[in-house]
Amino acid sequence: AQHAFPEGQTALPRPPGRLLDGLGFVLYALNRLVIRTLFELRVEGMENLPRQGPFVVTPNHSSYLDPLVVAAALPPQRLNQVCWAGWTGIMFAGPFSRLLSRATRVFPVDPDHAPGDSLALGKSVLSSGDILVWFPEGRRSRDGSLGAFHPGVGRLLQHGGVPAVPTAILGTFEALPSRRRLPRLRPVRLVFGSPESASDLAARGEGVDPPARIADALRRTVAGLVSRS
């Protein structure tokens, strides 16, 4: 299989096609069944998801289960509008993972070596009118606590002119922390917060420039969702 996203690429490739679309549908359906049944997923705040236009879902990240939980929480009829930022070290490590990534509309994020390319791909998603799931911490939390949000999410929101949906995921660290290989069956919850514009976030946050202030305010909002839940 060819690498779907060559190094230095800053525009999304052609759509997956009928066969890979079908594979993606099956994967999403199986994931929804597993997460909602075995992990007893509870979803709150569905009414906060914008009904039209692009937006960025910005969850906390403490487990490899997190993207699976987000996928199981999103409305099935909208999953064909969703693109995902996925770490190259896992989602693009080999031919099989690249195939799955292509089928489920995952694009590569490499914060250490090509952050500019990752941001450009994210902007391409938003400019095409799609929904983007972006983990602003960049990596899983080692202890379950909420880490700093990188200013890249601020640049995405500022230049994309789209709202963020702050999102809290709870229970995944207890189910599958970084030190475990196999998950424990624990109940998980996901809370979608109210949409936030880049300008409102920048006005509330602290930092050296607008992207940093946006990221800071967004982190505070997600932290509030986590603590209230």
C-alpha positions as a printed Julia matrix, in Angstrom:
229×3 Matrix{Float64}:
   0.0    0.0    0.0
   1.19   3.51  -0.77
   1.57   6.03   2.02
  -1.6    8.12   1.82
   0.11  11.27   3.08
   3.63  11.84   1.75
   6.01  13.89   3.85
   5.55  17.58   3.19
   2.0   17.17   1.9
  -0.22  20.04   2.98
  -3.46  19.21   1.14
  -5.74  16.27   1.74
  -5.63  13.42  -0.79
  -8.59  12.31  -2.85
 -11.54  10.78  -0.98
 -11.16   7.12   0.05
 -13.48   5.67  -2.61
 -16.38   3.27  -2.36
 -14.48   0.23  -1.05
 -12.64   2.1    1.69
 -15.79   4.06   2.53
 -17.51   0.73   3.12
 -14.66  -0.48   5.29
 -14.81   2.74   7.28
 -18.56   2.32   7.81
 -18.05  -1.22   9.15
 -15.23  -0.13  11.46
 -17.25   2.75  12.86
 -20.29   0.51  13.41
 -18.23  -2.13  15.24
 -16.51   0.51  17.33
 -19.84   2.08  18.3
 -21.19  -1.31  19.4
 -18.11  -2.14  21.49
 -17.72   1.26  23.18
 -21.4    1.76  23.92
 -21.92  -1.8   25.14
 -18.73  -2.96  26.85
 -17.68   0.45  28.16
 -21.24   1.69  28.83
 -20.6    5.01  27.1
 -22.74   7.94  28.27
 -22.81  11.05  26.09
 -23.87  14.5   27.28
 -24.21  17.77  25.4
 -25.11  16.43  21.95
 -27.21  19.55  21.48
 -23.99  21.6   21.58
 -22.69  20.19  18.29
 -23.23  22.76  15.51
 -25.7   21.47  12.95
 -23.9   22.97   9.98
 -20.49  24.08   8.88
 -17.01  23.02   9.95
 -15.91  22.99  13.57
 -13.16  21.48  15.7
 -13.82  18.93  18.46
 -11.09  19.42  21.1
 -10.99  16.6   23.68
  -8.59  15.91  26.51
  -6.32  12.92  25.87
  -5.31  10.32  28.45
  -5.79   6.98  26.66
  -5.65   5.24  23.3
  -9.39   4.69  23.83
 -10.12   8.42  23.49
 -10.59   8.62  19.7
 -12.7    5.45  19.78
 -14.94   7.05  22.41
 -15.31  10.24  20.36
 -16.19   8.2   17.26
 -18.81   6.24  19.21
 -20.28   9.48  20.62
 -20.62  11.42  17.37
 -23.88  11.03  15.4
 -23.42   8.14  12.92
 -24.93  10.16  10.07
 -22.17  12.76  10.44
 -19.14  10.48  10.58
 -18.57  10.81   6.85
 -17.93  14.52   7.52
 -15.35  13.87  10.24
 -11.57  13.87   9.82
  -9.14  12.93  12.56
  -5.66  14.07  13.51
  -3.67  10.88  14.19
  -0.1   10.46  15.4
   2.17   9.15  12.65
   3.93   6.78  15.07
   0.79   4.62  15.33
  -1.73   5.5   12.64
   0.82   5.52   9.78
   3.4    3.04  11.06
   2.75   0.35   8.44
   0.63  -0.6    5.4
  -2.27  -1.99   7.44
  -2.51   1.01   9.78
  -2.29   3.35   6.79
  -5.17   1.49   5.14
  -7.31   1.8    8.27
  -6.39   5.48   8.56
  -7.43   6.13   4.98
 -10.73   4.3    5.49
 -11.57   6.3    8.62
 -10.34   9.68   7.31
  -7.32  10.05   9.61
  -4.49  12.38   8.57
  -0.99  12.42  10.08
   0.13  14.64  12.93
   3.82  14.74  13.85
   4.35  17.46  16.48
   8.09  16.76  16.69
   9.1   16.81  13.03
   6.38  18.38  10.86
   3.99  20.5   12.91
   3.52  22.93  10.03
   2.38  20.17   7.68
  -0.05  18.87  10.31
  -1.6   22.3   10.75
  -1.87  22.77   6.99
  -3.73  19.47   6.68
  -6.04  20.48   9.5
  -6.78  23.76   7.73
  -7.56  21.82   4.53
 -10.13  19.78   6.44
 -11.85  22.91   7.74
 -11.73  24.75   4.42
 -13.51  21.79   2.8
 -16.36  22.17   5.29
 -15.65  19.05   7.32
 -15.51  18.42  11.08
 -12.05  18.02  12.61
 -11.2   16.06  15.78
  -7.96  17.47  17.2
  -6.34  16.55  20.53
  -4.75  19.85  21.66
  -2.43  18.22  24.23
  -0.68  16.39  21.39
   0.06  13.29  23.45
  -1.62  11.12  26.04
  -1.37  12.21  29.63
   0.86   9.85  31.63
  -1.04  10.34  34.89
  -4.54  11.2   33.71
  -4.22  14.92  34.46
  -4.96  17.56  31.84
  -1.81  18.81  30.14
  -1.04  22.08  28.38
  -2.79  22.77  25.08
  -0.37  23.53  22.25
  -0.9   26.83  20.42
  -1.38  24.92  17.16
  -5.06  24.51  17.99
  -5.23  28.27  18.43
  -3.76  28.79  14.96
  -6.28  26.35  13.49
  -9.22  28.14  15.06
  -7.88  31.62  14.36
  -7.12  31.07  10.69
  -9.98  28.67  10.03
 -12.59  31.03  11.44
 -14.51  28.08  12.91
 -15.77  27.33  16.42
 -14.26  24.85  18.83
 -16.4   22.36  20.72
 -14.59  21.8   24.06
 -14.92  18.14  24.95
 -14.26  16.17  28.13
 -13.61  12.42  28.11
 -13.84  10.68  31.48
 -13.04   7.11  32.5
 -10.7    6.15  29.69
  -7.6    6.6   31.83
  -9.03   4.15  34.35
  -9.88   1.74  31.53
  -6.61   1.98  29.59
  -3.81   4.14  31.04
  -0.5    4.45  29.22
   1.13   1.69  31.28
  -1.45  -0.97  30.33
  -1.62  -2.97  27.11
  -5.12  -4.4   27.5
  -8.11  -2.34  28.64
 -10.24  -2.92  31.7
 -13.98  -2.71  31.2
 -14.87   0.55  32.93
 -17.76   2.96  32.27
 -16.76   5.99  30.2
 -18.41   9.35  29.64
 -18.06  12.11  27.07
 -19.31  15.67  27.5
 -19.59  18.12  24.58
 -19.38  21.71  25.78
 -20.87  24.8   24.15
 -19.17  26.0   20.94
 -16.55  28.72  21.43
 -15.3   31.2   18.83
 -11.6   31.96  18.46
 -12.19  35.63  19.28
 -14.01  34.86  22.53
 -11.33  32.4   23.57
  -8.53  34.84  22.77
 -10.23  37.5   24.87
 -10.32  35.21  27.93
  -7.0   33.42  27.69
  -3.46  34.25  28.72
  -0.37  34.03  26.53
   2.12  35.84  24.34
  -0.04  35.92  21.21
  -3.61  35.11  20.08
  -2.97  31.39  19.32
  -1.48  30.88  22.79
  -4.37  32.75  24.42
  -6.92  30.7   22.46
  -5.22  27.45  23.52
  -5.06  28.58  27.16
  -8.75  29.55  27.33
  -9.75  26.34  25.58
  -7.8   24.29  28.09
  -9.49  26.11  30.96
 -12.89  25.35  29.43
 -12.13  21.65  29.0
 -10.76  21.57  32.56
 -14.06  23.02  33.76
 -16.01  20.29  31.95
 -13.77  17.62  33.47
 -14.1   18.98  37.01
 -17.88  19.42  36.79
 -18.34  15.93  35.46
